[in-house]
mmCIF file of C-alpha atoms and ligand atoms in Angstrom:
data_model
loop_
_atom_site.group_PDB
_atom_site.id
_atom_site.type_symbol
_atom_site.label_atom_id
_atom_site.label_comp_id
_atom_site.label_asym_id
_atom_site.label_seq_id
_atom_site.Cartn_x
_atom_site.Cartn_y
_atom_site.Cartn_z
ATOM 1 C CA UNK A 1 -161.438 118.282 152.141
ATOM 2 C CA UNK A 2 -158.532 118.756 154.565
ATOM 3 C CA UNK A 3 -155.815 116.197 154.462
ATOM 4 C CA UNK A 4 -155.349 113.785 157.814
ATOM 5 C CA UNK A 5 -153.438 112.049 159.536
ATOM 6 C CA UNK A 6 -153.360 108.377 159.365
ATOM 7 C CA UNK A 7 -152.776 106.458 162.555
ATOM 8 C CA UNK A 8 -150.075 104.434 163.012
ATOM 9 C CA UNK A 9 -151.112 100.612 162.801
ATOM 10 C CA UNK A 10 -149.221 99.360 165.824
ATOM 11 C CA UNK A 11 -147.708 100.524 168.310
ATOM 12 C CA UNK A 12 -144.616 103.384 168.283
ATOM 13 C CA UNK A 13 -142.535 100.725 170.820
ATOM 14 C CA UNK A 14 -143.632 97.838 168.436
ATOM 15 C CA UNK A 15 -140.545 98.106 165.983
ATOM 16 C CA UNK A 16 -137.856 97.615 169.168
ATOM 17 C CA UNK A 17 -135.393 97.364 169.600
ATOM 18 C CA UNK A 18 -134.984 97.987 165.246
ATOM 19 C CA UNK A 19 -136.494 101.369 165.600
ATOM 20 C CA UNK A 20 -137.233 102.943 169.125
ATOM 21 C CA UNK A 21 -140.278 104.094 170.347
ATOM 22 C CA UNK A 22 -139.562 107.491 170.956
ATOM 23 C CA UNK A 23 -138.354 107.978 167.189
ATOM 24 C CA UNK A 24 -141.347 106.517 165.784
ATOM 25 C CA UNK A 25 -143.522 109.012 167.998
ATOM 26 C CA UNK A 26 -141.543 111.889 166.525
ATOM 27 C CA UNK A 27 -141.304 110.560 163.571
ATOM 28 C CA UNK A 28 -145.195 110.146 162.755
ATOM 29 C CA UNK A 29 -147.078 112.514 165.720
ATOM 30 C CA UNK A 30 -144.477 115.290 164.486
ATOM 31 C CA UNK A 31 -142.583 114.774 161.532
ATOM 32 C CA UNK A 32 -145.545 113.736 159.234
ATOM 33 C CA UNK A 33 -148.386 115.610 161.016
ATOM 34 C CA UNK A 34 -146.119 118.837 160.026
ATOM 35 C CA UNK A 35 -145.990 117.411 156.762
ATOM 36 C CA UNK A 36 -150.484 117.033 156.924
ATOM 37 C CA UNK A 37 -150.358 120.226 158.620
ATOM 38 C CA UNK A 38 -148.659 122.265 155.968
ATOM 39 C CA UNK A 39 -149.766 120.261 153.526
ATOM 40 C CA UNK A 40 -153.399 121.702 154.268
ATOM 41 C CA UNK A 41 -151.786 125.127 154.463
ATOM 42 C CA UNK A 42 -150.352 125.426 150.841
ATOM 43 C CA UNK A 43 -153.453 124.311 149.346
ATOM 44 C CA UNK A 44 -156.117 126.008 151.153
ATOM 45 C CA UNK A 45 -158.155 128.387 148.862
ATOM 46 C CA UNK A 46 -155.929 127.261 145.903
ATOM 47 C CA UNK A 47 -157.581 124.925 143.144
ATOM 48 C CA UNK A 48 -154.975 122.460 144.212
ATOM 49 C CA UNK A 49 -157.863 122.377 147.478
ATOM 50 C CA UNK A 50 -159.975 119.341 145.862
ATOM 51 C CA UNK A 51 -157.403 117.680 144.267
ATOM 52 C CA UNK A 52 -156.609 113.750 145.844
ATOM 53 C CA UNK A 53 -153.396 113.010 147.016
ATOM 54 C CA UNK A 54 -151.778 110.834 144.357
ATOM 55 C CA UNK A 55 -153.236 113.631 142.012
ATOM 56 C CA UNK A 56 -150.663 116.300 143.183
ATOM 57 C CA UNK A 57 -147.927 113.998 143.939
ATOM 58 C CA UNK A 58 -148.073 112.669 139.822
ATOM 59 C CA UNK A 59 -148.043 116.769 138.659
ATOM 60 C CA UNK A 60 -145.729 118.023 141.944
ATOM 61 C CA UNK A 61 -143.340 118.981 139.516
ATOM 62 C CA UNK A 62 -145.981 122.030 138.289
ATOM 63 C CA UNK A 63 -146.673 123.298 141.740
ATOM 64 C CA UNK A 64 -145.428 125.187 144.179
ATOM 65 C CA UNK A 65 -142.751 123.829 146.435
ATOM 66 C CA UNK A 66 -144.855 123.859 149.746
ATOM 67 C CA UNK A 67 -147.205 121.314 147.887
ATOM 68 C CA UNK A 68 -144.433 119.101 146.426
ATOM 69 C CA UNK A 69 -142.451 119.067 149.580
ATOM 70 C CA UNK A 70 -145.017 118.412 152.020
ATOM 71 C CA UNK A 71 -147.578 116.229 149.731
ATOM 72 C CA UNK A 72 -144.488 114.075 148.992
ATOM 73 C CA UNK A 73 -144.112 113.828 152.971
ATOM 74 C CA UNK A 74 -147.767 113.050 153.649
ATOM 75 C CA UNK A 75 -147.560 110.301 150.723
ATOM 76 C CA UNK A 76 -143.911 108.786 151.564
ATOM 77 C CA UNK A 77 -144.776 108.383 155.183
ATOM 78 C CA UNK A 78 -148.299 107.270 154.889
ATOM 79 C CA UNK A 79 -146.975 104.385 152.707
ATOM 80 C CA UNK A 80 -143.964 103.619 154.894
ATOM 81 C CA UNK A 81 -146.081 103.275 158.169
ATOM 82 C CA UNK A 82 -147.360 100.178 155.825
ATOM 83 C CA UNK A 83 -144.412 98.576 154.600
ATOM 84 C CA UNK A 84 -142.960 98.530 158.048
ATOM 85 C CA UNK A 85 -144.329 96.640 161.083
ATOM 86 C CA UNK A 86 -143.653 94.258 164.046
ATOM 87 C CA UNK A 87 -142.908 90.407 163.421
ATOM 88 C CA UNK A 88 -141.780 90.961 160.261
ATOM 89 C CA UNK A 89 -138.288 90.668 157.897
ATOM 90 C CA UNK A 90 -137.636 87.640 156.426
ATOM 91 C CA UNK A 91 -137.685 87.668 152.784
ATOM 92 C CA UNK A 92 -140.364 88.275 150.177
ATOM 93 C CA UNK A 93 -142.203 85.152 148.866
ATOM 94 C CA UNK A 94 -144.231 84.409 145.395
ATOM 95 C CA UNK A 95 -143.868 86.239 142.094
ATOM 96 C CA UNK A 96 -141.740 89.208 144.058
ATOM 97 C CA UNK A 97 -139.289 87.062 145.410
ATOM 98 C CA UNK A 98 -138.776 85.605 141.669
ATOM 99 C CA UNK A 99 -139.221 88.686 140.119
ATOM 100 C CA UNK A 100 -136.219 90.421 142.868
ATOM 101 C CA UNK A 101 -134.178 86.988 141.524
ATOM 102 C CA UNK A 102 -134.790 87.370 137.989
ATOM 103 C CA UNK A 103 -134.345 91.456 138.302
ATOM 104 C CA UNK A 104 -131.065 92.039 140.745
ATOM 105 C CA UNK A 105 -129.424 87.748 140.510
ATOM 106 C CA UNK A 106 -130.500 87.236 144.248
ATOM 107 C CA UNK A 107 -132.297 88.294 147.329
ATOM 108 C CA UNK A 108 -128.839 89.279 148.880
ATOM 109 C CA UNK A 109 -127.643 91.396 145.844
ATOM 110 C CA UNK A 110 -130.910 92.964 145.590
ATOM 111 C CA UNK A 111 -130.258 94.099 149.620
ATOM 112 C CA UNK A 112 -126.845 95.542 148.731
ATOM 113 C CA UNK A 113 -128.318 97.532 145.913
ATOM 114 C CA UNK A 114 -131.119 98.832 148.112
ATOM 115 C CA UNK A 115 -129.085 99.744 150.914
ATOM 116 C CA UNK A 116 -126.167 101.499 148.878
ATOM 117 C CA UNK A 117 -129.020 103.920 147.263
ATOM 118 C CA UNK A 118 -129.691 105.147 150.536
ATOM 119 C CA UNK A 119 -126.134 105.543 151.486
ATOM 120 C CA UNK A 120 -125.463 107.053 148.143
ATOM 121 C CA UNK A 121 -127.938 109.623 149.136
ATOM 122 C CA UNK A 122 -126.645 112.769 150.053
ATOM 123 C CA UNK A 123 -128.729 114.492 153.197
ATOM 124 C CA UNK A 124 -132.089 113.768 153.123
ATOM 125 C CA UNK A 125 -134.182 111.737 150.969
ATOM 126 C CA UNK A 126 -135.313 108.408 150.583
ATOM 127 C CA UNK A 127 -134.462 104.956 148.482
ATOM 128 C CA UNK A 128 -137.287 103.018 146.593
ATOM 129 C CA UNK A 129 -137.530 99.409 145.219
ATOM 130 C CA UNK A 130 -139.986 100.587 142.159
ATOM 131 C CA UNK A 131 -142.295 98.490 139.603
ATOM 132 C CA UNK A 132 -141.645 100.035 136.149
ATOM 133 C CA UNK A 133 -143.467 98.289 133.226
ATOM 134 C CA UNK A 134 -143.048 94.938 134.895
ATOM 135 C CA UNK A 135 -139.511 95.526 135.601
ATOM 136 C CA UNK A 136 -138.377 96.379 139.715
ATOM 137 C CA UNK A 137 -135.441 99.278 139.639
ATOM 138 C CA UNK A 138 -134.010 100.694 142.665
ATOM 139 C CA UNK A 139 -133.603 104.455 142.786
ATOM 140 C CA UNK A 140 -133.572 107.087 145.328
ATOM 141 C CA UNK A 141 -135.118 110.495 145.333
ATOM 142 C CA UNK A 142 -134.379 113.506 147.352
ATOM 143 C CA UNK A 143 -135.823 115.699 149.925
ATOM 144 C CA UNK A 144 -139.725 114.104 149.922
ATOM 145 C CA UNK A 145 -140.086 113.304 146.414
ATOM 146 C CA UNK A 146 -140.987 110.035 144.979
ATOM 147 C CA UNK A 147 -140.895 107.656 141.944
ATOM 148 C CA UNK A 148 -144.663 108.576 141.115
ATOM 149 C CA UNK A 149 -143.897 111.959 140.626
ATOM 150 C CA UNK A 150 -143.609 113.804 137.704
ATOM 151 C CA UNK A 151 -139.900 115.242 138.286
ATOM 152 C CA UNK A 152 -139.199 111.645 139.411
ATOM 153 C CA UNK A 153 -135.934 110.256 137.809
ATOM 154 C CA UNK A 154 -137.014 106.553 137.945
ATOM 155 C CA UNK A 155 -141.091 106.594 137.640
ATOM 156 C CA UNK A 156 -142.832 104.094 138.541
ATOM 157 C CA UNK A 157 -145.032 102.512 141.693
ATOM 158 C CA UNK A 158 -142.970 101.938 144.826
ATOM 159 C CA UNK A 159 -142.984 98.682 146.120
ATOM 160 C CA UNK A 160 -140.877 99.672 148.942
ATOM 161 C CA UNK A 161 -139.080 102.686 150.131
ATOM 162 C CA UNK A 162 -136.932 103.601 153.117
ATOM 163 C CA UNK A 163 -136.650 107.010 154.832
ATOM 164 C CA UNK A 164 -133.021 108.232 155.580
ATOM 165 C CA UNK A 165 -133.956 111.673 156.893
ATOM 166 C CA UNK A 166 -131.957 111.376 159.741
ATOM 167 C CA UNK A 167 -135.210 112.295 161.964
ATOM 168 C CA UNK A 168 -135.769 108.597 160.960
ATOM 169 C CA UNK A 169 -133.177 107.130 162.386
ATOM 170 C CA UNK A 170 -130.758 109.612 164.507
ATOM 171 C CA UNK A 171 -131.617 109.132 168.521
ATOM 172 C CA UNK A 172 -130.874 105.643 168.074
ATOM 173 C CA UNK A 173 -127.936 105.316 165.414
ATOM 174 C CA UNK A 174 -126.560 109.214 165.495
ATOM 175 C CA UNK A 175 -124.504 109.183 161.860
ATOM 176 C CA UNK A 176 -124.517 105.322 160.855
ATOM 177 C CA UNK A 177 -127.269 105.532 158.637
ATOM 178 C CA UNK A 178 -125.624 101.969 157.323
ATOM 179 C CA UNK A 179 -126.332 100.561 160.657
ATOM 180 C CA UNK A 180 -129.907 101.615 160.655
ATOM 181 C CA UNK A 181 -130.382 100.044 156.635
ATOM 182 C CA UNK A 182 -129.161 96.896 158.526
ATOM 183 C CA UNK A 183 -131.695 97.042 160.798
ATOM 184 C CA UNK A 184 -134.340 97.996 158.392
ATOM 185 C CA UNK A 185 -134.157 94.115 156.945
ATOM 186 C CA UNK A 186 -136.128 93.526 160.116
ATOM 187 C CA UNK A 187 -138.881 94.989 159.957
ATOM 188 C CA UNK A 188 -140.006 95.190 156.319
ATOM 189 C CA UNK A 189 -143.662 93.681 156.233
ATOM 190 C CA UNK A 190 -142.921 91.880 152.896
ATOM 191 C CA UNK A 191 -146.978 91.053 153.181
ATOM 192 C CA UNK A 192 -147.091 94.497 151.935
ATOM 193 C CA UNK A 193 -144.882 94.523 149.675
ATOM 194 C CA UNK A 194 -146.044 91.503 147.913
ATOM 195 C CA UNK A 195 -149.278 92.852 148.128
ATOM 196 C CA UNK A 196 -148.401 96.399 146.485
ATOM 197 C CA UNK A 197 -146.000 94.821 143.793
ATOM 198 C CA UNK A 198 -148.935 92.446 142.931
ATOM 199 C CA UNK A 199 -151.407 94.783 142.212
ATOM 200 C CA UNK A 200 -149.056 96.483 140.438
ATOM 201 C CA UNK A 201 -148.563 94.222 137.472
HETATM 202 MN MN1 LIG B 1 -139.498 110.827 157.715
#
């Protein structure tokens, strides 16, 4: 069964004036249906065909590069499109925002930490907040890879990630990708997050 894409669950000008419409069409009508599109390509006729997403993301490691590459994108962007959204920001609440306390001192440290692993990574990748045996890590991971694969330095489940590909983030902030982590504050749906780290315990 050929992989889809997912629709985006607001609109692309709902994230303004954080992230601008015209990057968020890019980003998921181009960016991640390439990532669908040749996603379908490297596995067609392969015995990789059947396999489920999160199946060849946890062995990407053992397959080829097309599959790694572009089943990483497919997964990474099909989970930001979630952890992102309109009216949101704020700070986590509940057993996260304890947990974040307990795990990094405070909410604020815990922001620093996030937002100097995607600085600290070099070209493209992406940074993760990741549940790891009831303990939250931050890491980052290059190109589309991801802490649930099996190559992954830090393995876990992400709780929350942030794309700095610069197709994320370059119409409207050109090189400050530390501007753009700023911004990103405002418009994590920490609903989500909860919600993911939660049922990840
Ligand atoms: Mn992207």
């Amino acid at each position: 069964m050929a992989f889809t894409l997912p629709a985006l669950p607001y609109a692309p000008a709902a994230l303004e004036p954080h992230i601008d419409a015209l990057t968020m069409q890019i980003h998921h009508d181009k960016h991640h249906q390439a990532y669908v599109d040749n996603l379908n390509k490297a596995v067609a006729g392969t015995p990789n065909e059947n396999k489920s997403l999160e199946d060849l993301v946890s062995i990407a490691g053992t397959l080829p590069p097309a599959i790694r590459n572009n089943g990483g994108g497919h997964w990474n962007h099909s989970f930001f499109w979630l952890i992102i959204g309109p009216n949101a920001g704020g700070k986590p609440s509940g057993k996260l925002s304890e947990s974040i306390d307990a795990d990094f001192g405070s909410f604020d440290a815990f922001k620093e930490k996030f937002a100097l692993a995607g600085m600290g990574r070099f070209g493209s990748g992406w940074a993760w907040l990741v549940e790891q045996d009831g303990k939250l890590l931050i890491s980052s991971t290059p190109n589309q890879d991801n802490p649930l694969m099996d190559i992954a330095e830090v393995k876990g489940t992400p709780i929350l990630g942030v794309d700095v590909w610069e197709h994320a983030y370059y119409l409207k902030y050109q090189n400050r990708r530390a501007d753009y982590l700023a911004a990103f504050w405002n418009i994590v749906n920490w609903k989500e997050v909860n919600k993911r780290y939660e049922a990840s315990l």
